[in-house]
């Protein structure tokens, strides 16, 4: 699109929980931010600016709102009394103060004299009608005003609702739809100016409907919690844990607002408060903030603690009962949450009928409200997925259950089937979505036909590409044609862990690209994470059985695979996201380029299970340290920093931190705010490298290592840490093994060595650690608990 505006500096007005975190996320995206709020007054006059203290509190939050604390310097705090003239520098003014119409309008009155003509102003309201805030404003202000509703926490929840008023100029809607998607990494959804907009209107309705059904049901709340979380594609916090985390008072306030504004008979019933919810709020049982809500931690006589759940009929806490029924055993083996949901809703066994009633009502309400609040089905689905963390939206669920089955069951249950659904059925249109040439099409209510989902140009969704363009697959990988002469290798093992099938797939993909004339290879996956690393269960089994030849072969095979990434004759670009640990990180380290989602959590974590990186990671950090020696770095400091990154199993909590840790390389690697763009941009990067005349790199034989000069520092540091009881004896052994590899062994003086030499040292150290009892205990503990063991 043609950009009508360039944004460099943004003013955020209001530094509460949302305002301060939004300011942080804008800084994440690279913008300069002014965060302004009231002045705090003390007995002797001005004590502090509220914005400064609010920002400091936000930075300490977990999960962190900033990609790196270094980004704090992009945010300048101030107050409404002294610093409103700064608004003349702002290219966008974003108001985030308390949800009171009068207060917002008073602030706009104060803004107007300082705002430059034509500068957009938006409000982060979650429910106040946008058009009701503009009384008394100039025509220029009104034409540039709209709602920009972020969801909490702004860094991690992807939804950004864009809500114009009747007077908002259309180009500002288009601008913020694209700006939010491209620069802020958000799923932007244009909403109509209706109560609760889209996500809260449908999402809160669903939750309130569940609470009303539960009030008159004998299905246990812990059973509802078990079946309303990841099992059906909902967040881990499911229903009641979510309410406790959000706060029952906050949740009730949102529901009451919808009850007051959305005045239809359906809303009047569903958004009213169940008696037990009113009683919980009256008793101060507000959830996590008060120490008890639907759940309560109860101390046992033996000193341990247990999580009890509220019996809402008796208003008493009791131990949770484990669900015992046949449905769960039928659902658990299936990977697709839609397939599991299909079993749940079509089963006569409890809690199937409970959830069937809930979902039929949710689908009916979504269809009834869609023409009013959104206009098109894809907007509803995208809003619920990005704002509430649902894996699938209502109309995607409808497709999966079967169009006719849902309509028939609604008729049988006496649940409303909206007229536009009946019209679809009459024409023989039985799907809301189809896929054509890898692009999703939706049934447009406006056009009356299938249309491409807008805003997805350049996005590559592998699950849409697989059916028609898979060229080869094995039990754990798939090679796909992305078009324009570019292949993609994806994994589909458990947690995308790396084992023999992934290594086979990697070699096969490079073989195909090199021998069949392809331009290059992208390595990327759909799903929540890129890769959790090596297959630890297999490594443990082989080590316990002392299959040392097979282990040596496996480690060497992975080293050969990562080296082949580096030294193939075609460009290889890796597009990581989410967890990218151990072997997944080592793949990235050996790529020609990386296009990473900003939300990539990457690191070499092998020390946590008593090992060192064995797939080329230790070698690669030694190589990169040698490069920094040559750039004038103090050798011992460079070695120490690289050593500690591995030795302390540091994990970057954002792609930006991966640059700071030296995992990603400035100038070669890049991050994208919108993770949905990474595969498309990785493909573009492959094509750019190929077009520039890609030539196979030459294997390094000139890596400068420090030998005994470095070993002395490593061994002395490890001994000191053990003597001070900071690390165990086994930790010291691991440190010494890692140092031995990174220093190039026991060389009498600094010397140049080859990559092959370092890989041999790395593999020997890896296997020797596998032969120790403490390492096997650490691997076993990690597999059993998911947590590291310090022994």
mmCIF file of C-alpha atoms in Angstrom, residues 370-668:
data_model
loop_
_atom_site.group_PDB
_atom_site.id
_atom_site.type_symbol
_atom_site.label_atom_id
_atom_site.label_comp_id
_atom_site.label_asym_id
_atom_site.label_seq_id
_atom_site.Cartn_x
_atom_site.Cartn_y
_atom_site.Cartn_z
ATOM 1 C CA UNK A 370 -20.934 -11.799 12.796
ATOM 2 C CA UNK A 371 -22.818 -9.512 10.357
ATOM 3 C CA UNK A 372 -23.244 -6.902 13.112
ATOM 4 C CA UNK A 373 -19.819 -6.820 14.773
ATOM 5 C CA UNK A 374 -17.500 -7.923 11.970
ATOM 6 C CA UNK A 375 -19.126 -8.306 8.561
ATOM 7 C CA UNK A 376 -17.075 -11.357 7.534
ATOM 8 C CA UNK A 377 -16.401 -14.733 9.169
ATOM 9 C CA UNK A 378 -12.590 -14.590 9.011
ATOM 10 C CA UNK A 379 -12.531 -11.496 11.244
ATOM 11 C CA UNK A 380 -14.315 -13.363 14.037
ATOM 12 C CA UNK A 381 -11.990 -16.349 13.786
ATOM 13 C CA UNK A 382 -8.790 -14.298 13.660
ATOM 14 C CA UNK A 383 -9.888 -12.158 16.614
ATOM 15 C CA UNK A 384 -10.620 -15.152 18.848
ATOM 16 C CA UNK A 385 -7.410 -16.954 17.902
ATOM 17 C CA UNK A 386 -5.148 -13.950 18.406
ATOM 18 C CA UNK A 387 -6.941 -12.406 21.389
ATOM 19 C CA UNK A 388 -7.999 -15.466 23.395
ATOM 20 C CA UNK A 389 -5.408 -17.994 22.255
ATOM 21 C CA UNK A 390 -7.882 -20.379 20.659
ATOM 22 C CA UNK A 391 -6.244 -22.657 18.090
ATOM 23 C CA UNK A 392 -9.348 -22.371 15.874
ATOM 24 C CA UNK A 393 -12.126 -19.831 15.606
ATOM 25 C CA UNK A 394 -15.866 -20.584 15.691
ATOM 26 C CA UNK A 395 -16.315 -20.904 11.912
ATOM 27 C CA UNK A 396 -13.224 -23.098 11.538
ATOM 28 C CA UNK A 397 -14.695 -25.334 14.265
ATOM 29 C CA UNK A 398 -18.015 -25.379 12.397
ATOM 30 C CA UNK A 399 -16.247 -26.569 9.232
ATOM 31 C CA UNK A 400 -14.467 -29.329 11.161
ATOM 32 C CA UNK A 401 -17.668 -30.609 12.812
ATOM 33 C CA UNK A 402 -19.556 -30.612 9.522
ATOM 34 C CA UNK A 403 -21.808 -27.825 8.293
ATOM 35 C CA UNK A 404 -24.996 -29.879 8.076
ATOM 36 C CA UNK A 405 -24.376 -31.690 11.374
ATOM 37 C CA UNK A 406 -24.105 -28.395 13.263
ATOM 38 C CA UNK A 407 -27.252 -26.942 11.634
ATOM 39 C CA UNK A 408 -29.192 -30.145 12.276
ATOM 40 C CA UNK A 409 -28.137 -30.312 15.941
ATOM 41 C CA UNK A 410 -29.016 -26.645 16.442
ATOM 42 C CA UNK A 411 -32.507 -27.307 15.044
ATOM 43 C CA UNK A 412 -32.954 -30.334 17.306
ATOM 44 C CA UNK A 413 -31.847 -28.339 20.371
ATOM 45 C CA UNK A 414 -34.021 -25.337 19.511
ATOM 46 C CA UNK A 415 -30.956 -23.096 19.086
ATOM 47 C CA UNK A 416 -31.137 -20.211 16.608
ATOM 48 C CA UNK A 417 -29.819 -20.863 13.095
ATOM 49 C CA UNK A 418 -29.302 -17.380 11.565
ATOM 50 C CA UNK A 419 -30.921 -16.663 8.198
ATOM 51 C CA UNK A 420 -27.630 -16.193 6.366
ATOM 52 C CA UNK A 421 -26.569 -19.701 7.417
ATOM 53 C CA UNK A 422 -29.836 -21.102 6.053
ATOM 54 C CA UNK A 423 -29.239 -19.196 2.821
ATOM 55 C CA UNK A 424 -25.757 -20.738 2.534
ATOM 56 C CA UNK A 425 -27.198 -24.195 3.052
ATOM 57 C CA UNK A 426 -29.888 -23.602 0.440
ATOM 58 C CA UNK A 427 -27.283 -22.748 -2.215
ATOM 59 C CA UNK A 428 -25.259 -25.864 -1.431
ATOM 60 C CA UNK A 429 -22.357 -23.882 0.070
ATOM 61 C CA UNK A 430 -21.213 -26.127 2.923
ATOM 62 C CA UNK A 431 -17.873 -24.662 3.985
ATOM 63 C CA UNK A 432 -16.758 -21.342 5.407
ATOM 64 C CA UNK A 433 -13.149 -21.938 4.276
ATOM 65 C CA UNK A 434 -11.382 -23.642 1.397
ATOM 66 C CA UNK A 435 -7.737 -23.694 0.291
ATOM 67 C CA UNK A 436 -6.698 -22.828 -3.261
ATOM 68 C CA UNK A 437 -3.030 -22.966 -4.322
ATOM 69 C CA UNK A 438 -1.883 -22.708 -0.720
ATOM 70 C CA UNK A 439 -4.035 -19.632 0.029
ATOM 71 C CA UNK A 440 -7.050 -19.728 2.341
ATOM 72 C CA UNK A 441 -10.373 -18.560 0.880
ATOM 73 C CA UNK A 442 -13.364 -17.644 3.038
ATOM 74 C CA UNK A 443 -17.090 -17.472 2.348
ATOM 75 C CA UNK A 444 -17.759 -13.757 2.021
ATOM 76 C CA UNK A 445 -21.170 -12.670 3.243
ATOM 77 C CA UNK A 446 -20.752 -9.428 1.301
ATOM 78 C CA UNK A 447 -19.680 -11.029 -2.004
ATOM 79 C CA UNK A 448 -21.671 -14.218 -1.604
ATOM 80 C CA UNK A 449 -18.690 -16.304 -2.767
ATOM 81 C CA UNK A 450 -15.269 -17.579 -1.721
ATOM 82 C CA UNK A 451 -12.681 -14.789 -1.473
ATOM 83 C CA UNK A 452 -8.990 -14.746 -0.416
ATOM 84 C CA UNK A 453 -8.469 -13.812 3.240
ATOM 85 C CA UNK A 454 -6.989 -10.292 3.011
ATOM 86 C CA UNK A 455 -3.742 -9.290 4.682
ATOM 87 C CA UNK A 456 -2.117 -12.677 4.046
ATOM 88 C CA UNK A 457 -0.177 -11.657 0.955
ATOM 89 C CA UNK A 458 3.348 -13.056 1.235
ATOM 90 C CA UNK A 459 2.409 -15.305 4.169
ATOM 91 C CA UNK A 460 3.236 -18.980 3.685
ATOM 92 C CA UNK A 461 1.301 -21.388 5.895
ATOM 93 C CA UNK A 462 2.848 -24.817 5.478
ATOM 94 C CA UNK A 463 -0.282 -26.729 6.417
ATOM 95 C CA UNK A 464 -2.009 -25.086 3.447
ATOM 96 C CA UNK A 465 0.862 -25.984 1.102
ATOM 97 C CA UNK A 466 1.384 -29.626 2.164
ATOM 98 C CA UNK A 467 -1.514 -31.392 0.426
ATOM 99 C CA UNK A 468 -0.589 -30.380 -3.129
ATOM 100 C CA UNK A 469 3.135 -29.665 -2.937
ATOM 101 C CA UNK A 470 4.790 -32.322 -0.767
ATOM 102 C CA UNK A 471 7.640 -33.901 -2.757
ATOM 103 C CA UNK A 472 9.045 -36.341 -0.183
ATOM 104 C CA UNK A 473 8.432 -37.343 3.411
ATOM 105 C CA UNK A 474 9.477 -39.808 6.078
ATOM 106 C CA UNK A 475 8.143 -40.474 9.576
ATOM 107 C CA UNK A 476 9.469 -37.181 10.946
ATOM 108 C CA UNK A 477 10.004 -34.697 8.090
ATOM 109 C CA UNK A 478 8.417 -33.345 4.954
ATOM 110 C CA UNK A 479 9.991 -31.669 1.908
ATOM 111 C CA UNK A 480 7.685 -29.181 0.210
ATOM 112 C CA UNK A 481 7.843 -27.031 -2.911
ATOM 113 C CA UNK A 482 7.398 -23.389 -1.841
ATOM 114 C CA UNK A 483 7.446 -22.206 -5.431
ATOM 115 C CA UNK A 484 10.018 -20.168 -7.388
ATOM 116 C CA UNK A 485 12.507 -23.013 -7.139
ATOM 117 C CA UNK A 486 12.686 -23.055 -3.318
ATOM 118 C CA UNK A 487 12.262 -26.158 -1.151
ATOM 119 C CA UNK A 488 11.170 -26.279 2.475
ATOM 120 C CA UNK A 489 12.117 -28.909 5.053
ATOM 121 C CA UNK A 490 9.773 -29.150 8.038
ATOM 122 C CA UNK A 491 9.734 -31.459 11.072
ATOM 123 C CA UNK A 492 6.715 -33.104 12.651
ATOM 124 C CA UNK A 493 8.247 -35.204 15.423
ATOM 125 C CA UNK A 494 7.178 -34.815 19.053
ATOM 126 C CA UNK A 495 8.229 -31.276 20.091
ATOM 127 C CA UNK A 496 9.974 -31.263 16.679
ATOM 128 C CA UNK A 497 12.880 -33.063 18.347
ATOM 129 C CA UNK A 498 15.850 -34.054 16.196
ATOM 130 C CA UNK A 499 16.586 -37.717 15.589
ATOM 131 C CA UNK A 500 17.595 -40.000 12.721
ATOM 132 C CA UNK A 501 14.487 -39.192 10.664
ATOM 133 C CA UNK A 502 15.189 -35.443 10.814
ATOM 134 C CA UNK A 503 18.846 -35.925 9.863
ATOM 135 C CA UNK A 504 17.763 -38.138 6.951
ATOM 136 C CA UNK A 505 15.301 -35.474 5.839
ATOM 137 C CA UNK A 506 17.962 -32.777 6.009
ATOM 138 C CA UNK A 507 20.377 -34.712 3.804
ATOM 139 C CA UNK A 508 17.568 -35.603 1.389
ATOM 140 C CA UNK A 509 16.463 -31.960 1.057
ATOM 141 C CA UNK A 510 20.004 -30.773 0.297
ATOM 142 C CA UNK A 511 20.533 -33.676 -2.124
ATOM 143 C CA UNK A 512 17.376 -32.720 -4.008
ATOM 144 C CA UNK A 513 18.236 -29.023 -4.067
ATOM 145 C CA UNK A 514 21.785 -29.638 -5.274
ATOM 146 C CA UNK A 515 21.066 -32.267 -7.924
ATOM 147 C CA UNK A 516 17.685 -31.153 -9.278
ATOM 148 C CA UNK A 517 18.441 -27.493 -9.907
ATOM 149 C CA UNK A 518 16.541 -25.854 -7.044
ATOM 150 C CA UNK A 519 17.485 -22.319 -5.959
ATOM 151 C CA UNK A 520 17.837 -23.201 -2.298
ATOM 152 C CA UNK A 521 16.306 -24.520 0.896
ATOM 153 C CA UNK A 522 14.276 -23.078 3.769
ATOM 154 C CA UNK A 523 14.072 -24.986 7.059
ATOM 155 C CA UNK A 524 10.901 -24.012 8.915
ATOM 156 C CA UNK A 525 7.995 -25.522 10.801
ATOM 157 C CA UNK A 526 4.398 -24.676 11.595
ATOM 158 C CA UNK A 527 3.228 -25.233 15.132
ATOM 159 C CA UNK A 528 4.124 -23.771 18.480
ATOM 160 C CA UNK A 529 7.912 -24.376 18.447
ATOM 161 C CA UNK A 530 10.734 -24.812 15.945
ATOM 162 C CA UNK A 531 12.576 -27.575 17.829
ATOM 163 C CA UNK A 532 13.144 -28.634 21.439
ATOM 164 C CA UNK A 533 16.512 -30.158 20.438
ATOM 165 C CA UNK A 534 17.832 -33.698 20.241
ATOM 166 C CA UNK A 535 15.789 -36.799 21.029
ATOM 167 C CA UNK A 536 16.930 -37.215 24.647
ATOM 168 C CA UNK A 537 14.962 -40.401 25.229
ATOM 169 C CA UNK A 538 16.848 -42.162 22.439
ATOM 170 C CA UNK A 539 20.209 -40.838 23.674
ATOM 171 C CA UNK A 540 19.458 -42.060 27.214
ATOM 172 C CA UNK A 541 18.423 -45.504 26.018
ATOM 173 C CA UNK A 542 21.583 -45.975 23.942
ATOM 174 C CA UNK A 543 23.791 -44.695 26.788
ATOM 175 C CA UNK A 544 22.197 -47.009 29.360
ATOM 176 C CA UNK A 545 22.699 -49.940 26.985
ATOM 177 C CA UNK A 546 26.288 -48.707 26.383
ATOM 178 C CA UNK A 547 25.844 -48.674 22.616
ATOM 179 C CA UNK A 548 28.901 -46.441 22.211
ATOM 180 C CA UNK A 549 29.526 -47.191 18.549
ATOM 181 C CA UNK A 550 25.941 -46.353 17.701
ATOM 182 C CA UNK A 551 26.070 -43.188 19.808
ATOM 183 C CA UNK A 552 29.313 -42.118 18.175
ATOM 184 C CA UNK A 553 27.707 -42.727 14.770
ATOM 185 C CA UNK A 554 24.598 -40.723 15.724
ATOM 186 C CA UNK A 555 26.538 -37.719 17.040
ATOM 187 C CA UNK A 556 28.846 -37.775 14.031
ATOM 188 C CA UNK A 557 25.813 -37.973 11.720
ATOM 189 C CA UNK A 558 24.324 -34.857 13.285
ATOM 190 C CA UNK A 559 27.650 -33.026 13.036
ATOM 191 C CA UNK A 560 27.833 -33.967 9.341
ATOM 192 C CA UNK A 561 24.279 -32.697 8.864
ATOM 193 C CA UNK A 562 24.932 -29.285 10.405
ATOM 194 C CA UNK A 563 28.213 -28.980 8.498
ATOM 195 C CA UNK A 564 26.345 -29.816 5.308
ATOM 196 C CA UNK A 565 23.997 -26.908 6.023
ATOM 197 C CA UNK A 566 27.026 -24.637 6.098
ATOM 198 C CA UNK A 567 28.879 -26.132 3.135
ATOM 199 C CA UNK A 568 26.188 -27.091 0.636
ATOM 200 C CA UNK A 569 26.253 -25.606 -2.869
ATOM 201 C CA UNK A 570 22.836 -23.978 -2.413
ATOM 202 C CA UNK A 571 21.776 -21.278 0.085
ATOM 203 C CA UNK A 572 20.087 -22.572 3.245
ATOM 204 C CA UNK A 573 17.964 -20.226 5.357
ATOM 205 C CA UNK A 574 16.460 -21.270 8.703
ATOM 206 C CA UNK A 575 13.253 -19.612 9.966
ATOM 207 C CA UNK A 576 12.996 -20.382 13.710
ATOM 208 C CA UNK A 577 10.229 -19.432 16.120
ATOM 209 C CA UNK A 578 9.212 -20.304 19.655
ATOM 210 C CA UNK A 579 11.482 -22.775 21.431
ATOM 211 C CA UNK A 580 14.645 -23.327 19.394
ATOM 212 C CA UNK A 581 16.904 -25.235 21.731
ATOM 213 C CA UNK A 582 20.012 -27.416 21.566
ATOM 214 C CA UNK A 583 20.144 -29.079 18.150
ATOM 215 C CA UNK A 584 17.556 -26.632 16.803
ATOM 216 C CA UNK A 585 19.899 -23.792 17.748
ATOM 217 C CA UNK A 586 22.843 -25.633 16.162
ATOM 218 C CA UNK A 587 20.956 -25.781 12.866
ATOM 219 C CA UNK A 588 20.529 -22.011 13.020
ATOM 220 C CA UNK A 589 24.226 -21.505 13.819
ATOM 221 C CA UNK A 590 25.203 -23.251 10.573
ATOM 222 C CA UNK A 591 22.701 -21.609 8.202
ATOM 223 C CA UNK A 592 23.655 -19.065 5.544
ATOM 224 C CA UNK A 593 21.043 -16.758 7.029
ATOM 225 C CA UNK A 594 18.305 -16.752 9.672
ATOM 226 C CA UNK A 595 14.875 -15.126 9.467
ATOM 227 C CA UNK A 596 13.540 -15.455 13.016
ATOM 228 C CA UNK A 597 10.257 -14.555 14.601
ATOM 229 C CA UNK A 598 10.837 -11.848 17.210
ATOM 230 C CA UNK A 599 9.380 -14.321 19.713
ATOM 231 C CA UNK A 600 12.154 -16.903 19.339
ATOM 232 C CA UNK A 601 13.565 -18.458 22.524
ATOM 233 C CA UNK A 602 16.889 -19.891 21.457
ATOM 234 C CA UNK A 603 19.974 -21.261 23.147
ATOM 235 C CA UNK A 604 22.471 -24.087 23.597
ATOM 236 C CA UNK A 605 21.035 -25.746 26.694
ATOM 237 C CA UNK A 606 22.861 -29.090 26.743
ATOM 238 C CA UNK A 607 24.694 -28.274 29.990
ATOM 239 C CA UNK A 608 21.306 -28.495 31.699
ATOM 240 C CA UNK A 609 21.311 -32.248 31.043
ATOM 241 C CA UNK A 610 24.983 -32.780 31.837
ATOM 242 C CA UNK A 611 26.307 -32.538 28.273
ATOM 243 C CA UNK A 612 27.903 -29.991 25.968
ATOM 244 C CA UNK A 613 26.594 -29.049 22.507
ATOM 245 C CA UNK A 614 27.520 -31.984 20.267
ATOM 246 C CA UNK A 615 26.087 -31.024 16.881
ATOM 247 C CA UNK A 616 28.663 -28.376 16.077
ATOM 248 C CA UNK A 617 27.517 -25.773 18.606
ATOM 249 C CA UNK A 618 30.671 -25.876 20.759
ATOM 250 C CA UNK A 619 32.821 -25.792 17.616
ATOM 251 C CA UNK A 620 30.855 -22.891 16.182
ATOM 252 C CA UNK A 621 31.222 -20.763 19.324
ATOM 253 C CA UNK A 622 34.987 -21.428 19.262
ATOM 254 C CA UNK A 623 35.022 -20.342 15.613
ATOM 255 C CA UNK A 624 33.060 -17.176 16.331
ATOM 256 C CA UNK A 625 35.320 -16.370 19.284
ATOM 257 C CA UNK A 626 38.321 -16.678 16.945
ATOM 258 C CA UNK A 627 36.664 -14.236 14.536
ATOM 259 C CA UNK A 628 36.248 -11.761 17.391
ATOM 260 C CA UNK A 629 39.928 -12.215 18.319
ATOM 261 C CA UNK A 630 40.767 -11.062 14.821
ATOM 262 C CA UNK A 631 38.517 -8.026 15.173
ATOM 263 C CA UNK A 632 40.594 -6.758 18.081
ATOM 264 C CA UNK A 633 38.684 -8.199 21.003
ATOM 265 C CA UNK A 634 40.569 -9.022 24.195
ATOM 266 C CA UNK A 635 41.021 -12.745 23.722
ATOM 267 C CA UNK A 636 40.406 -13.931 27.261
ATOM 268 C CA UNK A 637 37.273 -11.750 27.609
ATOM 269 C CA UNK A 638 35.907 -12.966 24.289
ATOM 270 C CA UNK A 639 36.518 -16.599 25.242
ATOM 271 C CA UNK A 640 34.941 -16.083 28.675
ATOM 272 C CA UNK A 641 31.759 -14.547 27.196
ATOM 273 C CA UNK A 642 31.348 -17.292 24.603
ATOM 274 C CA UNK A 643 32.118 -19.991 27.167
ATOM 275 C CA UNK A 644 29.589 -18.651 29.701
ATOM 276 C CA UNK A 645 26.803 -18.452 27.119
ATOM 277 C CA UNK A 646 27.047 -22.229 26.720
ATOM 278 C CA UNK A 647 28.241 -23.040 30.240
ATOM 279 C CA UNK A 648 25.318 -21.250 31.864
ATOM 280 C CA UNK A 649 22.842 -22.611 29.291
ATOM 281 C CA UNK A 650 21.709 -19.076 28.465
ATOM 282 C CA UNK A 651 18.515 -18.869 26.446
ATOM 283 C CA UNK A 652 17.651 -15.712 24.544
ATOM 284 C CA UNK A 653 14.102 -14.715 25.454
ATOM 285 C CA UNK A 654 13.673 -12.883 22.164
ATOM 286 C CA UNK A 655 15.344 -12.795 18.780
ATOM 287 C CA UNK A 656 16.904 -9.480 19.802
ATOM 288 C CA UNK A 657 18.593 -11.136 22.767
ATOM 289 C CA UNK A 658 19.879 -13.827 20.388
ATOM 290 C CA UNK A 659 21.877 -11.076 18.680
ATOM 291 C CA UNK A 660 23.185 -9.917 22.067
ATOM 292 C CA UNK A 661 24.281 -13.474 22.945
ATOM 293 C CA UNK A 662 26.088 -13.881 19.626
ATOM 294 C CA UNK A 663 23.747 -16.594 18.339
ATOM 295 C CA UNK A 664 22.412 -14.409 15.540
ATOM 296 C CA UNK A 665 24.793 -12.333 13.392
ATOM 297 C CA UNK A 666 24.239 -8.648 12.550
ATOM 298 C CA UNK A 667 24.066 -8.102 8.816
ATOM 299 C CA UNK A 668 23.337 -11.745 7.996
#
